């Protein structure tokens, strides 16, 4: 269990990228907090806020030196030349108002949990059991714990099967994830990890697998084993054929492989997707087009909201606002994406 590092959405690349952005201005940060960061982002506050489930949060804590403010949904990725020092993510550096600011040293978890309370969010929080336990202790009613057999981002390092079994049978973990085989250049159907999926099927635990997104166009710089091709949703077919009762959350909705994603959703009605990460880290028009395509193809009851919450506590409110402001979704579809679909997938009970 020791050493099971947090698995996060290409965070190392993001952190590097953030170092290159302007420094955090703490006075601005405090001012934004004081006025309610997400009030500025168009969120409601108060006890009558309808519930939201965020199916994709990471059990980070601590401080993140060098990380600066961030503008989500930047409009392009810049070309680079291998002859020069390449930036790790390739995001263009555009201005926005308001920017999202990282938490003050040591206050990340507290800030995110305060946001969850304010926005009435229940979150599936992934990480090594010890890190997740901190979040469970801090917010027992609103954290659904998840853990996986990856050891952080170390390729090929696995948690022993018995240890993982205990996490789910004795220690109350509810989801197996984030499973990041794509970062190792491995297919989710690779036989070397089949025992873990067999365990999930046996225990009737849903699995959450990173499929698709790979940061922002510089996989070769920070994650040399990452393969875009290993995020193809159709690679799940072999796994699902071997484990027909397995409930699968395709994290990041297999972005950008929409046709193969739809093919998988058509063939397997207990496969769901989350829109985490992609919802704030790709150009907004493209994000909306991708979500709209999933819904227009008839899968409005299998799209789940997620943030991939990391580094910037305001990311959750910002990401919720993307769904709330989507003019192509009906109020019912927004409720389904923000709450009902995840409640069904996680078997939490009644619709809201
Ligand atoms: Zn991921």
mmCIF file of C-alpha atoms and ligand atoms in Angstrom:
data_model
loop_
_atom_site.group_PDB
_atom_site.id
_atom_site.type_symbol
_atom_site.label_atom_id
_atom_site.label_comp_id
_atom_site.label_asym_id
_atom_site.label_seq_id
_atom_site.Cartn_x
_atom_site.Cartn_y
_atom_site.Cartn_z
ATOM 1 C CA UNK A 1 0.000 0.000 0.000
ATOM 2 C CA UNK A 2 2.902 2.263 0.766
ATOM 3 C CA UNK A 3 4.076 4.146 -2.243
ATOM 4 C CA UNK A 4 0.812 3.882 -4.131
ATOM 5 C CA UNK A 5 1.096 7.296 -5.615
ATOM 6 C CA UNK A 6 -1.750 9.426 -6.839
ATOM 7 C CA UNK A 7 -2.750 8.941 -10.440
ATOM 8 C CA UNK A 8 -3.754 12.116 -12.075
ATOM 9 C CA UNK A 9 -4.602 13.413 -15.455
ATOM 10 C CA UNK A 10 -1.205 14.192 -16.936
ATOM 11 C CA UNK A 11 -0.604 16.410 -13.961
ATOM 12 C CA UNK A 12 3.143 16.510 -14.226
ATOM 13 C CA UNK A 13 2.832 18.006 -17.669
ATOM 14 C CA UNK A 14 0.328 20.529 -16.412
ATOM 15 C CA UNK A 15 2.495 21.520 -13.495
ATOM 16 C CA UNK A 16 5.426 22.086 -15.803
ATOM 17 C CA UNK A 17 3.260 24.141 -18.075
ATOM 18 C CA UNK A 18 1.997 26.205 -15.189
ATOM 19 C CA UNK A 19 5.538 27.073 -14.163
ATOM 20 C CA UNK A 20 5.809 28.873 -17.450
ATOM 21 C CA UNK A 21 2.770 30.967 -16.814
ATOM 22 C CA UNK A 22 2.682 34.082 -14.774
ATOM 23 C CA UNK A 23 3.084 33.820 -11.002
ATOM 24 C CA UNK A 24 0.163 33.660 -8.649
ATOM 25 C CA UNK A 25 -0.808 37.064 -7.380
ATOM 26 C CA UNK A 26 -1.967 36.287 -3.880
ATOM 27 C CA UNK A 27 -3.843 39.522 -3.445
ATOM 28 C CA UNK A 28 -5.938 38.684 -6.459
ATOM 29 C CA UNK A 29 -6.378 35.154 -5.189
ATOM 30 C CA UNK A 30 -7.635 36.329 -1.826
ATOM 31 C CA UNK A 31 -9.902 38.883 -3.457
ATOM 32 C CA UNK A 32 -11.400 36.249 -5.739
ATOM 33 C CA UNK A 33 -11.984 33.912 -2.794
ATOM 34 C CA UNK A 34 -13.564 36.700 -0.803
ATOM 35 C CA UNK A 35 -16.056 37.481 -3.516
ATOM 36 C CA UNK A 36 -16.720 33.782 -4.035
ATOM 37 C CA UNK A 37 -14.716 32.497 -6.947
ATOM 38 C CA UNK A 38 -17.581 30.651 -8.471
ATOM 39 C CA UNK A 39 -20.095 33.432 -8.016
ATOM 40 C CA UNK A 40 -17.927 35.048 -10.628
ATOM 41 C CA UNK A 41 -18.247 31.882 -12.660
ATOM 42 C CA UNK A 42 -22.016 31.938 -12.670
ATOM 43 C CA UNK A 43 -22.789 29.306 -10.023
ATOM 44 C CA UNK A 44 -25.613 29.402 -7.524
ATOM 45 C CA UNK A 45 -24.987 29.215 -3.834
ATOM 46 C CA UNK A 46 -27.153 28.167 -0.928
ATOM 47 C CA UNK A 47 -28.857 25.072 0.359
ATOM 48 C CA UNK A 48 -31.310 24.742 -2.514
ATOM 49 C CA UNK A 49 -28.596 23.926 -5.034
ATOM 50 C CA UNK A 50 -29.538 20.701 -6.836
ATOM 51 C CA UNK A 51 -27.116 17.862 -6.145
ATOM 52 C CA UNK A 52 -24.192 17.077 -8.426
ATOM 53 C CA UNK A 53 -22.012 13.983 -8.628
ATOM 54 C CA UNK A 54 -18.443 14.494 -9.812
ATOM 55 C CA UNK A 55 -17.263 11.023 -10.806
ATOM 56 C CA UNK A 56 -13.625 11.982 -11.322
ATOM 57 C CA UNK A 57 -11.678 13.698 -8.544
ATOM 58 C CA UNK A 58 -8.123 12.962 -7.410
ATOM 59 C CA UNK A 59 -7.074 12.707 -3.767
ATOM 60 C CA UNK A 60 -4.401 15.339 -4.022
ATOM 61 C CA UNK A 61 -3.313 17.442 -1.132
ATOM 62 C CA UNK A 62 -0.304 19.468 -0.149
ATOM 63 C CA UNK A 63 1.181 22.340 -2.011
ATOM 64 C CA UNK A 64 2.137 22.735 -5.615
ATOM 65 C CA UNK A 65 5.126 25.006 -5.880
ATOM 66 C CA UNK A 66 5.446 26.840 -9.128
ATOM 67 C CA UNK A 67 1.896 26.245 -10.254
ATOM 68 C CA UNK A 68 0.286 29.408 -11.495
ATOM 69 C CA UNK A 69 -3.165 30.529 -12.496
ATOM 70 C CA UNK A 70 -4.839 28.798 -15.404
ATOM 71 C CA UNK A 71 -7.208 29.741 -18.185
ATOM 72 C CA UNK A 72 -9.369 26.748 -19.061
ATOM 73 C CA UNK A 73 -10.535 25.823 -22.591
ATOM 74 C CA UNK A 74 -7.707 27.552 -24.384
ATOM 75 C CA UNK A 75 -8.388 27.720 -28.068
ATOM 76 C CA UNK A 76 -5.354 26.034 -29.559
ATOM 77 C CA UNK A 77 -2.257 23.923 -29.111
ATOM 78 C CA UNK A 78 0.949 25.366 -30.433
ATOM 79 C CA UNK A 79 3.316 23.642 -32.822
ATOM 80 C CA UNK A 80 6.844 22.991 -31.637
ATOM 81 C CA UNK A 81 10.227 22.071 -33.040
ATOM 82 C CA UNK A 82 12.211 19.238 -31.434
ATOM 83 C CA UNK A 83 15.356 21.263 -32.050
ATOM 84 C CA UNK A 84 14.251 23.619 -29.291
ATOM 85 C CA UNK A 85 13.194 22.990 -25.708
ATOM 86 C CA UNK A 86 9.560 21.927 -26.020
ATOM 87 C CA UNK A 87 7.006 23.020 -23.460
ATOM 88 C CA UNK A 88 5.304 19.989 -21.904
ATOM 89 C CA UNK A 89 1.708 20.699 -22.829
ATOM 90 C CA UNK A 90 1.604 23.024 -25.782
ATOM 91 C CA UNK A 91 -1.363 25.041 -24.583
ATOM 92 C CA UNK A 92 -1.467 28.474 -26.022
ATOM 93 C CA UNK A 93 -1.260 31.048 -23.279
ATOM 94 C CA UNK A 94 -4.356 33.159 -23.486
ATOM 95 C CA UNK A 95 -5.834 35.593 -21.023
ATOM 96 C CA UNK A 96 -9.211 35.093 -19.397
ATOM 97 C CA UNK A 97 -11.367 36.542 -16.626
ATOM 98 C CA UNK A 98 -11.445 35.186 -14.060
ATOM 99 C CA UNK A 99 -8.439 32.897 -14.114
ATOM 100 C CA UNK A 100 -8.462 29.795 -11.961
ATOM 101 C CA UNK A 101 -5.991 30.047 -9.109
ATOM 102 C CA UNK A 102 -4.203 27.227 -7.317
ATOM 103 C CA UNK A 103 -4.869 26.759 -3.622
ATOM 104 C CA UNK A 104 -2.634 28.385 -1.073
ATOM 105 C CA UNK A 105 0.041 26.097 0.397
ATOM 106 C CA UNK A 106 -1.524 23.163 2.245
ATOM 107 C CA UNK A 107 -5.100 24.311 1.655
ATOM 108 C CA UNK A 108 -6.028 22.452 -1.502
ATOM 109 C CA UNK A 109 -8.164 19.688 0.019
ATOM 110 C CA UNK A 110 -9.906 22.076 2.373
ATOM 111 C CA UNK A 111 -10.698 24.478 -0.477
ATOM 112 C CA UNK A 112 -12.040 21.741 -2.744
ATOM 113 C CA UNK A 113 -14.211 20.291 0.021
ATOM 114 C CA UNK A 114 -15.578 23.780 0.737
ATOM 115 C CA UNK A 115 -16.448 24.059 -2.955
ATOM 116 C CA UNK A 116 -18.120 20.638 -2.848
ATOM 117 C CA UNK A 117 -20.270 21.755 0.078
ATOM 118 C CA UNK A 118 -21.197 25.032 -1.546
ATOM 119 C CA UNK A 119 -22.067 23.361 -4.857
ATOM 120 C CA UNK A 120 -23.772 20.317 -3.239
ATOM 121 C CA UNK A 121 -21.315 17.904 -4.852
ATOM 122 C CA UNK A 122 -20.694 14.280 -3.992
ATOM 123 C CA UNK A 123 -17.401 13.138 -5.515
ATOM 124 C CA UNK A 124 -15.746 9.872 -6.402
ATOM 125 C CA UNK A 125 -12.227 10.501 -5.126
ATOM 126 C CA UNK A 126 -9.443 8.340 -6.561
ATOM 127 C CA UNK A 127 -5.976 7.700 -5.231
ATOM 128 C CA UNK A 128 -3.890 5.427 -3.049
ATOM 129 C CA UNK A 129 -5.918 4.287 -0.005
ATOM 130 C CA UNK A 130 -4.034 6.473 2.447
ATOM 131 C CA UNK A 131 -4.544 9.669 0.438
ATOM 132 C CA UNK A 132 -8.210 8.857 -0.172
ATOM 133 C CA UNK A 133 -8.709 8.190 3.553
ATOM 134 C CA UNK A 134 -7.720 11.784 4.304
ATOM 135 C CA UNK A 135 -10.544 12.978 2.079
ATOM 136 C CA UNK A 136 -12.982 10.489 3.606
ATOM 137 C CA UNK A 137 -12.095 11.726 7.072
ATOM 138 C CA UNK A 138 -12.526 15.346 6.007
ATOM 139 C CA UNK A 139 -15.846 14.855 4.187
ATOM 140 C CA UNK A 140 -17.318 11.458 5.079
ATOM 141 C CA UNK A 141 -20.747 12.127 3.591
ATOM 142 C CA UNK A 142 -19.629 13.476 0.249
ATOM 143 C CA UNK A 143 -16.666 11.300 -0.696
ATOM 144 C CA UNK A 144 -17.098 7.990 -2.539
ATOM 145 C CA UNK A 145 -13.700 6.297 -2.351
ATOM 146 C CA UNK A 146 -11.910 4.807 -5.351
ATOM 147 C CA UNK A 147 -8.533 3.131 -5.760
ATOM 148 C CA UNK A 148 -6.715 1.147 -8.400
ATOM 149 C CA UNK A 149 -3.964 -1.333 -9.142
ATOM 150 C CA UNK A 150 -1.662 1.247 -10.729
ATOM 151 C CA UNK A 151 1.131 2.504 -8.569
ATOM 152 C CA UNK A 152 0.936 6.130 -9.519
ATOM 153 C CA UNK A 153 2.347 6.644 -12.961
ATOM 154 C CA UNK A 154 5.076 4.052 -12.613
ATOM 155 C CA UNK A 155 4.705 1.727 -15.592
ATOM 156 C CA UNK A 156 4.182 -1.919 -14.725
ATOM 157 C CA UNK A 157 4.136 -1.457 -10.942
ATOM 158 C CA UNK A 158 1.034 -3.180 -9.571
ATOM 159 C CA UNK A 159 -0.743 -3.371 -6.251
ATOM 160 C CA UNK A 160 -0.970 -6.995 -5.064
ATOM 161 C CA UNK A 161 -4.366 -8.523 -5.861
ATOM 162 C CA UNK A 162 -5.077 -9.485 -2.240
ATOM 163 C CA UNK A 163 -4.381 -5.972 -1.081
ATOM 164 C CA UNK A 164 -6.803 -4.561 -3.626
ATOM 165 C CA UNK A 165 -9.431 -7.146 -2.671
ATOM 166 C CA UNK A 166 -9.170 -5.982 0.919
ATOM 167 C CA UNK A 167 -9.632 -2.339 -0.136
ATOM 168 C CA UNK A 168 -13.025 -3.247 -1.591
ATOM 169 C CA UNK A 169 -14.248 -5.962 0.769
ATOM 170 C CA UNK A 170 -13.030 -4.573 4.113
ATOM 171 C CA UNK A 171 -12.088 -0.941 3.688
ATOM 172 C CA UNK A 172 -15.167 0.348 1.896
ATOM 173 C CA UNK A 173 -13.751 1.368 -1.483
ATOM 174 C CA UNK A 174 -16.479 1.569 -4.141
ATOM 175 C CA UNK A 175 -14.864 2.141 -7.546
ATOM 176 C CA UNK A 176 -11.689 0.671 -9.106
ATOM 177 C CA UNK A 177 -9.899 3.608 -10.727
ATOM 178 C CA UNK A 178 -8.279 5.583 -12.130
ATOM 179 C CA UNK A 179 -6.818 2.798 -14.219
ATOM 180 C CA UNK A 180 -4.151 4.466 -16.351
ATOM 181 C CA UNK A 181 -2.874 1.742 -18.635
ATOM 182 C CA UNK A 182 -2.759 4.110 -21.591
ATOM 183 C CA UNK A 183 0.102 5.975 -19.914
ATOM 184 C CA UNK A 184 2.019 2.690 -19.958
ATOM 185 C CA UNK A 185 1.231 2.065 -23.625
ATOM 186 C CA UNK A 186 -1.017 -0.853 -22.615
ATOM 187 C CA UNK A 187 -4.480 -1.830 -23.796
ATOM 188 C CA UNK A 188 -7.176 -2.325 -21.122
ATOM 189 C CA UNK A 189 -7.641 -5.785 -22.626
ATOM 190 C CA UNK A 190 -3.995 -6.714 -21.973
ATOM 191 C CA UNK A 191 -3.924 -10.169 -20.335
ATOM 192 C CA UNK A 192 -1.359 -9.021 -17.744
ATOM 193 C CA UNK A 193 -4.045 -7.006 -15.892
ATOM 194 C CA UNK A 194 -6.997 -9.299 -16.440
ATOM 195 C CA UNK A 195 -6.937 -10.593 -12.869
ATOM 196 C CA UNK A 196 -7.819 -7.121 -11.594
ATOM 197 C CA UNK A 197 -10.814 -6.787 -13.874
ATOM 198 C CA UNK A 198 -11.879 -10.323 -12.924
ATOM 199 C CA UNK A 199 -11.796 -9.175 -9.293
ATOM 200 C CA UNK A 200 -13.948 -6.140 -10.091
ATOM 201 C CA UNK A 201 -16.469 -8.311 -11.885
ATOM 202 C CA UNK A 202 -16.507 -10.836 -9.037
ATOM 203 C CA UNK A 203 -17.038 -8.116 -6.399
ATOM 204 C CA UNK A 204 -19.454 -6.153 -8.630
ATOM 205 C CA UNK A 205 -17.276 -3.043 -8.358
ATOM 206 C CA UNK A 206 -17.386 -0.585 -11.287
ATOM 207 C CA UNK A 207 -14.088 0.166 -13.016
ATOM 208 C CA UNK A 208 -12.976 3.617 -14.213
ATOM 209 C CA UNK A 209 -10.426 3.535 -17.032
ATOM 210 C CA UNK A 210 -8.506 6.446 -18.554
ATOM 211 C CA UNK A 211 -9.250 6.339 -22.283
ATOM 212 C CA UNK A 212 -8.459 8.957 -24.851
ATOM 213 C CA UNK A 213 -7.051 12.278 -23.766
ATOM 214 C CA UNK A 214 -3.333 12.491 -23.271
ATOM 215 C CA UNK A 215 -2.584 15.878 -21.918
ATOM 216 C CA UNK A 216 -2.081 18.498 -24.510
ATOM 217 C CA UNK A 217 -0.057 17.348 -27.422
ATOM 218 C CA UNK A 218 3.339 16.740 -25.854
ATOM 219 C CA UNK A 219 3.031 13.136 -24.677
ATOM 220 C CA UNK A 220 6.514 12.442 -25.944
ATOM 221 C CA UNK A 221 8.010 15.070 -23.648
ATOM 222 C CA UNK A 222 6.651 13.966 -20.281
ATOM 223 C CA UNK A 223 5.140 10.503 -20.825
ATOM 224 C CA UNK A 224 7.242 8.624 -23.362
ATOM 225 C CA UNK A 225 5.233 5.399 -22.989
ATOM 226 C CA UNK A 226 1.865 7.078 -23.544
ATOM 227 C CA UNK A 227 0.125 5.952 -26.719
ATOM 228 C CA UNK A 228 -2.891 7.710 -28.177
ATOM 229 C CA UNK A 229 -3.881 4.463 -29.865
ATOM 230 C CA UNK A 230 -4.250 2.736 -26.457
ATOM 231 C CA UNK A 231 -7.103 5.121 -25.670
ATOM 232 C CA UNK A 232 -9.288 3.737 -28.443
ATOM 233 C CA UNK A 233 -12.612 2.827 -26.777
ATOM 234 C CA UNK A 234 -12.928 -0.262 -28.978
ATOM 235 C CA UNK A 235 -9.904 -1.748 -27.163
ATOM 236 C CA UNK A 236 -12.371 -2.382 -24.332
ATOM 237 C CA UNK A 237 -14.269 -4.935 -26.401
ATOM 238 C CA UNK A 238 -11.966 -7.857 -25.606
ATOM 239 C CA UNK A 239 -12.143 -7.063 -21.896
ATOM 240 C CA UNK A 240 -15.939 -6.767 -21.971
ATOM 241 C CA UNK A 241 -16.239 -10.053 -23.867
ATOM 242 C CA UNK A 242 -14.236 -11.797 -21.141
ATOM 243 C CA UNK A 243 -16.123 -10.024 -18.347
ATOM 244 C CA UNK A 244 -19.672 -9.434 -19.550
ATOM 245 C CA UNK A 245 -20.912 -8.172 -16.181
ATOM 246 C CA UNK A 246 -18.166 -5.598 -15.762
ATOM 247 C CA UNK A 247 -19.511 -2.036 -15.328
ATOM 248 C CA UNK A 248 -17.181 0.395 -17.069
ATOM 249 C CA UNK A 249 -16.699 4.160 -16.770
ATOM 250 C CA UNK A 250 -14.741 5.319 -19.809
ATOM 251 C CA UNK A 251 -12.913 8.294 -18.353
ATOM 252 C CA UNK A 252 -12.563 11.313 -20.632
ATOM 253 C CA UNK A 253 -15.183 9.695 -22.920
ATOM 254 C CA UNK A 254 -12.537 8.280 -25.245
ATOM 255 C CA UNK A 255 -11.925 11.790 -26.567
ATOM 256 C CA UNK A 256 -11.493 12.449 -29.466
ATOM 257 C CA UNK A 257 -12.495 9.058 -30.886
ATOM 258 C CA UNK A 258 -16.218 9.742 -30.972
ATOM 259 C CA UNK A 259 -17.161 7.180 -33.634
ATOM 260 C CA UNK A 260 -15.490 4.321 -31.787
ATOM 261 C CA UNK A 261 -16.909 5.590 -28.500
ATOM 262 C CA UNK A 262 -20.430 5.507 -29.938
ATOM 263 C CA UNK A 263 -19.802 2.041 -31.369
ATOM 264 C CA UNK A 264 -18.866 0.775 -27.910
ATOM 265 C CA UNK A 265 -21.841 2.492 -26.223
ATOM 266 C CA UNK A 266 -24.172 0.924 -28.787
ATOM 267 C CA UNK A 267 -22.793 -2.545 -28.212
ATOM 268 C CA UNK A 268 -22.521 -2.411 -24.408
ATOM 269 C CA UNK A 269 -25.341 -0.819 -22.474
ATOM 270 C CA UNK A 270 -23.557 -0.877 -19.118
ATOM 271 C CA UNK A 271 -20.676 1.224 -20.407
ATOM 272 C CA UNK A 272 -20.829 4.878 -19.278
ATOM 273 C CA UNK A 273 -18.528 7.798 -20.036
ATOM 274 C CA UNK A 274 -17.286 10.755 -18.036
ATOM 275 C CA UNK A 275 -16.392 14.112 -19.533
ATOM 276 C CA UNK A 276 -13.703 14.931 -16.963
ATOM 277 C CA UNK A 277 -10.529 16.654 -18.032
ATOM 278 C CA UNK A 278 -11.660 17.215 -21.573
ATOM 279 C CA UNK A 279 -14.412 19.558 -20.355
ATOM 280 C CA UNK A 280 -11.894 22.267 -19.421
ATOM 281 C CA UNK A 281 -8.698 21.383 -21.250
ATOM 282 C CA UNK A 282 -9.784 21.483 -24.893
ATOM 283 C CA UNK A 283 -11.286 24.301 -26.939
ATOM 284 C CA UNK A 284 -14.813 25.032 -25.729
ATOM 285 C CA UNK A 285 -16.555 24.664 -29.088
ATOM 286 C CA UNK A 286 -14.945 21.257 -29.521
ATOM 287 C CA UNK A 287 -15.919 20.169 -25.978
ATOM 288 C CA UNK A 288 -19.536 21.122 -26.555
ATOM 289 C CA UNK A 289 -19.578 19.439 -29.956
ATOM 290 C CA UNK A 290 -18.263 16.200 -28.393
ATOM 291 C CA UNK A 291 -20.830 16.173 -25.583
ATOM 292 C CA UNK A 292 -23.609 17.108 -27.993
ATOM 293 C CA UNK A 293 -22.640 14.251 -30.284
ATOM 294 C CA UNK A 294 -22.831 11.746 -27.404
ATOM 295 C CA UNK A 295 -26.279 13.058 -26.478
ATOM 296 C CA UNK A 296 -27.571 13.368 -30.046
ATOM 297 C CA UNK A 297 -26.561 9.763 -30.694
ATOM 298 C CA UNK A 298 -28.984 8.732 -27.965
ATOM 299 C CA UNK A 299 -26.707 8.219 -24.969
ATOM 300 C CA UNK A 300 -27.889 11.033 -22.737
ATOM 301 C CA UNK A 301 -28.374 8.580 -19.894
ATOM 302 C CA UNK A 302 -24.756 7.399 -19.968
ATOM 303 C CA UNK A 303 -22.833 10.666 -19.920
ATOM 304 C CA UNK A 304 -21.553 11.513 -16.423
ATOM 305 C CA UNK A 305 -20.167 14.791 -15.186
ATOM 306 C CA UNK A 306 -16.596 14.818 -13.931
ATOM 307 C CA UNK A 307 -13.931 17.399 -13.343
ATOM 308 C CA UNK A 308 -10.614 15.563 -13.055
ATOM 309 C CA UNK A 309 -10.307 18.031 -10.178
ATOM 310 C CA UNK A 310 -6.688 18.979 -9.584
ATOM 311 C CA UNK A 311 -4.575 21.961 -8.600
ATOM 312 C CA UNK A 312 -7.208 24.700 -8.995
ATOM 313 C CA UNK A 313 -10.174 24.456 -6.574
ATOM 314 C CA UNK A 314 -12.334 26.635 -8.832
ATOM 315 C CA UNK A 315 -12.166 24.008 -11.561
ATOM 316 C CA UNK A 316 -15.236 22.185 -10.234
ATOM 317 C CA UNK A 317 -17.558 25.186 -10.372
ATOM 318 C CA UNK A 318 -16.141 26.160 -13.730
ATOM 319 C CA UNK A 319 -16.727 22.688 -15.175
ATOM 320 C CA UNK A 320 -20.300 22.519 -13.829
ATOM 321 C CA UNK A 321 -20.987 25.833 -15.550
ATOM 322 C CA UNK A 322 -20.077 24.319 -18.919
ATOM 323 C CA UNK A 323 -22.939 21.821 -18.572
ATOM 324 C CA UNK A 324 -25.302 24.397 -17.102
ATOM 325 C CA UNK A 325 -24.618 26.802 -19.953
ATOM 326 C CA UNK A 326 -24.914 24.200 -22.736
ATOM 327 C CA UNK A 327 -27.764 25.509 -24.897
ATOM 328 C CA UNK A 328 -28.069 22.176 -26.736
ATOM 329 C CA UNK A 329 -29.087 20.330 -23.545
ATOM 330 C CA UNK A 330 -32.578 20.333 -22.048
ATOM 331 C CA UNK A 331 -32.919 20.967 -18.288
ATOM 332 C CA UNK A 332 -33.610 17.242 -17.863
ATOM 333 C CA UNK A 333 -30.500 16.272 -19.800
ATOM 334 C CA UNK A 334 -28.397 18.632 -17.660
ATOM 335 C CA UNK A 335 -29.762 17.008 -14.485
ATOM 336 C CA UNK A 336 -29.056 13.560 -15.913
ATOM 337 C CA UNK A 337 -25.447 14.460 -16.753
ATOM 338 C CA UNK A 338 -24.817 16.322 -13.499
ATOM 339 C CA UNK A 339 -26.440 13.761 -11.208
ATOM 340 C CA UNK A 340 -28.881 11.070 -12.316
ATOM 341 C CA UNK A 341 -26.640 9.075 -14.640
ATOM 342 C CA UNK A 342 -23.882 8.744 -12.049
ATOM 343 C CA UNK A 343 -26.421 7.899 -9.335
ATOM 344 C CA UNK A 344 -27.648 5.037 -11.528
ATOM 345 C CA UNK A 345 -24.129 3.887 -12.464
ATOM 346 C CA UNK A 346 -22.983 3.960 -8.832
ATOM 347 C CA UNK A 347 -26.321 2.556 -7.582
ATOM 348 C CA UNK A 348 -26.904 5.425 -5.199
ATOM 349 C CA UNK A 349 -30.682 5.295 -5.498
ATOM 350 C CA UNK A 350 -33.286 7.823 -6.525
ATOM 351 C CA UNK A 351 -33.138 10.432 -9.247
ATOM 352 C CA UNK A 352 -33.031 14.139 -8.388
HETATM 353 ZN ZN1 LIG B 1 -7.421 10.319 -16.763
#
